Coordinates of C-alpha atoms in Angstrom, one line a residue:
X1 CA 3.6 37.5 -7.7
X2 CA 0.9 37.0 -5.0
X3 CA -1.5 35.9 -7.7
X4 CA 1.0 33.3 -8.9
X5 CA 1.5 32.1 -5.3
X6 CA -2.3 31.8 -4.8
X7 CA -2.5 30.0 -8.2
X8 CA 0.1 27.4 -7.0
X9 CA -1.8 26.7 -3.8
X10 CA -5.1 26.6 -5.6
X11 CA -3.7 24.0 -8.1
X12 CA -2.6 21.8 -5.3
X13 CA -5.9 22.1 -3.5
X14 CA -7.9 21.3 -6.7
X15 CA -5.7 18.3 -7.4
X16 CA -6.4 17.1 -3.8
X17 CA -10.1 17.3 -4.3
X18 CA -10.2 16.0 -7.9
X19 CA -7.8 13.1 -7.7
X20 CA -8.1 11.9 -4.1
X21 CA -7.8 8.2 -3.9
X22 CA -7.0 6.1 -0.8
X23 CA -4.6 3.5 -2.4
X24 CA -2.0 1.7 -0.4
X25 CA 1.5 1.3 -1.8
X26 CA 2.3 -2.4 -2.4
X27 CA 5.1 -2.3 0.1
X28 CA 2.9 -0.8 2.8
X29 CA 0.3 -3.5 2.1
X30 CA 2.8 -6.2 2.6
X31 CA 4.1 -4.7 5.8
X32 CA 0.5 -4.2 7.1
X33 CA -0.3 -7.9 6.4
X34 CA 2.8 -9.1 8.1
X35 CA 3.2 -6.9 11.1
X36 CA 0.8 -4.0 11.7
X37 CA 2.1 -3.3 15.1
X38 CA 5.7 -2.9 13.9
X39 CA 4.6 -0.6 11.0
X40 CA 3.2 2.0 13.5
X41 CA 6.8 2.7 14.6
X42 CA 8.4 2.6 11.2
X43 CA 9.6 5.6 9.1
X44 CA 7.2 6.9 6.6
X45 CA 8.4 6.0 3.1
X46 CA 7.8 7.4 -0.4
X47 CA 6.8 11.0 0.6
X48 CA 7.8 11.7 -3.0
X49 CA 8.8 9.1 -5.7
X50 CA 12.0 10.8 -6.8
X51 CA 14.8 12.9 -5.3
X52 CA 13.3 16.0 -7.1
X53 CA 9.7 17.2 -7.1
X54 CA 10.1 18.8 -10.6
X55 CA 13.1 21.1 -10.7
X56 CA 13.7 21.5 -7.0
X57 CA 14.8 18.8 -4.6
X58 CA 12.5 16.7 -2.5
X59 CA 13.2 15.2 0.9
X60 CA 13.9 11.8 -0.7
X61 CA 17.4 10.5 -0.8
X62 CA 18.9 7.6 -2.8
X63 CA 19.6 4.5 -0.9
X64 CA 23.3 3.7 -0.1
X65 CA 25.0 2.4 -3.1
X66 CA 22.3 3.6 -5.6
X67 CA 23.1 5.7 -8.6
X68 CA 20.5 7.9 -10.3
X69 CA 21.0 9.0 -13.9
X70 CA 18.7 11.9 -14.8
X71 CA 17.8 13.6 -18.1
X72 CA 16.0 17.0 -17.8
X73 CA 14.8 18.6 -21.0
X74 CA 13.0 21.9 -21.6
X75 CA 11.8 23.1 -24.9
X76 CA 11.6 26.8 -25.8
X77 CA 8.8 29.2 -25.3
X78 CA 5.6 27.7 -26.8
X79 CA 4.0 31.1 -27.2
X80 CA 6.3 31.9 -30.1
X81 CA 4.6 29.3 -32.2
X82 CA 6.0 28.5 -35.6
X83 CA 8.8 31.1 -35.1
X84 CA 10.7 28.6 -33.0
X85 CA 8.8 25.5 -34.2
X86 CA 6.8 25.6 -30.9
X87 CA 10.0 25.4 -28.8
X88 CA 12.0 22.8 -30.7
X89 CA 14.5 25.3 -32.0
X90 CA 15.9 26.5 -28.6
X91 CA 15.5 23.6 -26.3
X92 CA 18.0 22.9 -23.4
X93 CA 19.1 19.7 -21.7
X94 CA 20.7 18.8 -18.4
X95 CA 22.4 15.5 -17.6
X96 CA 23.1 14.6 -14.0
X97 CA 24.4 11.7 -11.8
X98 CA 23.4 11.4 -8.2
X99 CA 24.7 8.8 -5.8
X100 CA 23.6 7.6 -2.4
X101 CA 26.7 7.6 -0.1
X102 CA 24.8 6.4 3.0
X103 CA 21.1 6.1 3.9
X104 CA 21.1 9.8 4.9
X105 CA 23.6 11.4 2.6
X106 CA 23.6 11.8 -1.2
X107 CA 25.8 13.8 -3.6
X108 CA 25.5 14.6 -7.3
X109 CA 27.0 16.5 -10.3
X110 CA 25.3 17.8 -13.4
X111 CA 25.8 19.7 -16.6
X112 CA 23.3 22.0 -18.3
X113 CA 23.5 23.2 -21.9
X114 CA 21.9 26.5 -20.7
X115 CA 24.9 28.9 -20.1
X116 CA 27.2 25.9 -20.1
X117 CA 26.6 25.4 -16.4
X118 CA 28.2 22.7 -14.2
X119 CA 26.7 22.1 -10.8
X120 CA 27.1 19.9 -7.7
X121 CA 24.8 19.1 -4.8
X122 CA 24.9 17.6 -1.3
X123 CA 21.7 16.5 0.4
X124 CA 21.5 15.2 4.0
X125 CA 18.4 13.8 5.7
X126 CA 18.2 15.1 9.3
X127 CA 14.8 13.9 10.6
X128 CA 12.4 11.2 9.3
X129 CA 8.7 11.3 9.6
X130 CA 7.3 8.4 11.7
X131 CA 4.0 6.5 11.4
X132 CA 3.5 7.3 15.1
X133 CA 5.5 10.2 16.5
X134 CA 7.5 12.7 14.5
X135 CA 5.1 14.4 12.0
X136 CA 7.5 15.5 9.3
X137 CA 10.8 14.9 7.4
X138 CA 13.6 17.4 7.4
X139 CA 16.5 17.5 5.0
X140 CA 19.3 20.0 4.1
X141 CA 20.3 20.7 0.5
X142 CA 23.5 22.5 -0.5
X143 CA 24.3 23.5 -4.1
X144 CA 27.1 25.1 -6.1
X145 CA 27.2 25.9 -9.8
X146 CA 29.6 27.5 -12.2
X147 CA 29.0 29.1 -15.6
X148 CA 31.6 28.3 -18.2
X149 CA 30.5 30.7 -20.9
X150 CA 33.1 33.1 -22.3
X151 CA 33.7 36.2 -20.1
X152 CA 31.6 39.2 -21.1
X153 CA 33.0 42.5 -22.3
X154 CA 33.4 44.9 -19.4
X155 CA 34.0 48.7 -19.2
X156 CA 37.6 49.8 -19.5
X157 CA 39.5 49.1 -16.2
X158 CA 37.1 46.5 -14.9
X159 CA 38.3 42.9 -14.5
X160 CA 36.1 39.8 -14.9
X161 CA 36.8 37.6 -11.8
X162 CA 36.5 33.9 -11.7
X163 CA 34.3 34.2 -8.6
X164 CA 31.7 36.0 -10.8
X165 CA 31.0 32.6 -12.4
X166 CA 30.1 31.0 -9.0
X167 CA 26.7 30.6 -7.4
X168 CA 25.6 29.0 -4.2
X169 CA 22.3 27.8 -2.7
X170 CA 21.3 26.5 0.7
X171 CA 17.8 25.3 1.6
X172 CA 15.9 23.3 4.2
X173 CA 13.4 20.7 2.9
X174 CA 10.4 20.3 5.2
X175 CA 7.9 17.7 4.1
X176 CA 4.9 15.7 5.4
X177 CA 3.2 12.8 3.9
X178 CA -0.4 13.2 5.0
X179 CA -1.7 9.9 3.6
X180 CA -1.0 7.5 0.8
X181 CA -2.0 10.0 -1.9
X182 CA -1.0 13.5 -0.8
X183 CA 2.4 15.0 0.3
X184 CA 3.4 18.6 0.8
X185 CA 6.8 20.3 1.1
X186 CA 8.1 23.7 2.1
X187 CA 11.6 24.9 0.9
X188 CA 13.0 28.0 2.6
X189 CA 16.0 28.9 0.4
X190 CA 19.0 31.3 0.1
X191 CA 20.7 31.7 -3.3
X192 CA 23.9 33.7 -3.4
X193 CA 25.0 35.4 -6.6
X194 CA 28.5 36.7 -6.8
X195 CA 28.0 38.7 -10.0
X196 CA 25.3 41.2 -9.4
X197 CA 25.0 45.0 -9.4
X198 CA 25.4 45.4 -5.7
X199 CA 24.4 49.1 -5.9
X200 CA 20.8 48.0 -6.9
X201 CA 20.5 44.4 -5.7
X202 CA 21.5 42.1 -2.9
X203 CA 23.9 39.2 -3.5
X204 CA 21.5 37.0 -1.6
X205 CA 18.0 36.1 -2.8
X206 CA 15.8 34.7 -0.1
X207 CA 12.9 32.5 -1.4
X208 CA 10.3 30.1 0.0
X209 CA 9.2 27.2 -2.2
X210 CA 6.1 25.1 -1.9
X211 CA 5.7 21.8 -3.6
X212 CA 3.2 18.9 -3.5
X213 CA 2.4 15.5 -4.9
X214 CA -1.1 14.0 -5.4
X215 CA -1.3 10.3 -6.3
X216 CA -3.8 9.7 -9.0
X217 CA -3.3 6.0 -9.5
X218 CA -0.8 3.3 -8.7
X219 CA 1.7 4.6 -11.2
X220 CA 0.6 8.2 -11.9
X221 CA 0.8 11.4 -9.8
X222 CA 0.4 15.1 -10.2
X223 CA 3.2 17.3 -8.9
X224 CA 3.6 21.1 -8.6
X225 CA 6.1 23.5 -7.2
X226 CA 6.3 27.3 -6.8
X227 CA 9.2 29.5 -5.5
X228 CA 8.2 32.9 -4.1
X229 CA 11.1 35.4 -3.7
X230 CA 10.9 37.5 -0.6
X231 CA 14.0 39.6 -1.6
X232 CA 15.4 40.5 -5.0
X233 CA 11.9 40.2 -6.6
X234 CA 12.9 42.9 -9.1
X235 CA 16.3 41.3 -9.9
X236 CA 17.3 41.7 -13.6
X237 CA 19.0 38.9 -15.5
X238 CA 20.9 40.0 -18.7
X239 CA 18.7 43.1 -18.6
X240 CA 15.4 41.2 -18.5
X241 CA 12.7 41.2 -15.8
X242 CA 12.6 38.1 -13.7
X243 CA 9.5 36.2 -12.3
X244 CA 8.8 33.6 -9.7
X245 CA 9.0 30.0 -11.1
X246 CA 5.9 27.9 -11.2
X247 CA 5.9 24.3 -12.6
X248 CA 3.3 21.5 -12.9
X249 CA 4.2 17.9 -13.7
X250 CA 2.7 14.5 -14.4
X251 CA 4.8 11.6 -12.9
X252 CA 4.6 8.2 -14.6
X253 CA 6.4 5.3 -12.9
X254 CA 7.6 2.5 -15.1
X255 CA 9.7 0.0 -13.2
X256 CA 13.1 1.5 -12.6
X257 CA 12.2 4.7 -14.5
X258 CA 10.3 7.7 -13.3
X259 CA 9.1 9.7 -16.4
X260 CA 7.7 13.2 -15.8
X261 CA 6.0 15.5 -18.2
X262 CA 6.5 19.2 -17.2
X263 CA 4.9 22.6 -17.9
X264 CA 6.8 25.6 -16.5
X265 CA 7.7 29.2 -17.1
X266 CA 11.4 28.5 -16.3
X267 CA 13.9 26.9 -18.8
X268 CA 16.7 26.9 -16.2
X269 CA 17.5 23.6 -14.5
X270 CA 19.6 24.7 -11.5
X271 CA 18.6 26.4 -8.2
X272 CA 20.4 29.7 -9.1
X273 CA 18.6 29.7 -12.5
X274 CA 15.0 28.7 -11.9
X275 CA 14.7 30.5 -8.5
X276 CA 16.2 33.9 -9.3
X277 CA 16.7 34.1 -13.0
X278 CA 13.4 33.0 -14.6
X279 CA 12.7 35.6 -17.4
X280 CA 9.3 34.1 -18.6
X281 CA 5.9 34.5 -17.1
X282 CA 2.8 32.3 -17.1
X283 CA 0.5 35.4 -17.3
X284 CA 2.2 36.4 -20.6
X285 CA 1.8 32.9 -22.0
X286 CA 5.6 32.1 -21.8
X287 CA 5.3 28.4 -21.1
X288 CA 7.9 25.7 -21.6
X289 CA 7.0 22.1 -22.1
X290 CA 9.6 19.5 -21.1
X291 CA 10.2 16.2 -19.5
X292 CA 12.4 14.5 -16.8
X293 CA 13.6 10.9 -16.9
X294 CA 15.2 9.2 -13.9
X295 CA 16.8 5.8 -14.2
X296 CA 18.1 4.1 -11.0
X297 CA 21.0 1.6 -10.8
X298 CA 22.1 -0.4 -7.8
X299 CA 25.9 -0.1 -7.7
X300 CA 26.5 -1.6 -4.3
X301 CA 23.9 -4.1 -2.9
X302 CA 22.5 -3.2 0.5
X303 CA 23.5 -5.5 3.4
X304 CA 19.9 -6.5 3.9
X305 CA 19.8 -8.0 0.4
X306 CA 23.1 -9.7 0.8
X307 CA 22.0 -11.2 4.1
X308 CA 18.7 -12.3 2.6
X309 CA 20.5 -14.1 -0.3
X310 CA 22.8 -15.9 2.2
X311 CA 19.8 -17.0 4.3

């Protein structure tokens, strides 16, 4: 596990050195040209280009009145080769809708084909990084999920409770945009599992995630995230050994879309799944290829645009 953690940090460091470019975002260029003095006191924008780094949340929120439709797809284990048509035979998909309630609050719902899981999220931005002043952005993420698969067979006398289907996660998202091409985020997280063998494992898994984004060009960036479990590192899932999740992605921005190519050892697409129930390992060659697609729609126009149109 320590080797995986060092690998994640090393990957981010290599990307920093290999792809470092000092490009200004077009919006920042415009602001600099018009009012440099004002910009120094403005909030830092675009720490990440989407509300999720890869699987886990970023500090970014949707704007008020903005709807984000996401498709997350993961193929099966590539190491099985022709036995599962290089992952095509056991792929899984998640569809989700996120909505910006206000500038600082967003909510979302989703459904994953893996274990027939429904989930919901609430994310609130607490602090915003400033050009001059506050050095970081802080957000809170709360998640709940329910598995709708048929109840398993239990020993005589035992009862399968509805609460055993529920999972909860809480995390802080702490991020800093160091410059126009590099951002880094830490994610201390607690995942609560109702249905575990409490004689062997804790109901709470404490983990610390690290994620980063390195801008390669105006529309392409390299992302990576890793979750290290401080507790329940030996947690079993359906009798299988679990591992820490490590994912690497390539972001491609195309207008209103953000298209992301992903390589990961986790096929799960919810916090309870990829943080504590990843049963594949990079060291064993168990890698899943996949992609994320994000399409943003403006449902309610911001006041600024309405006022601009009137003027």
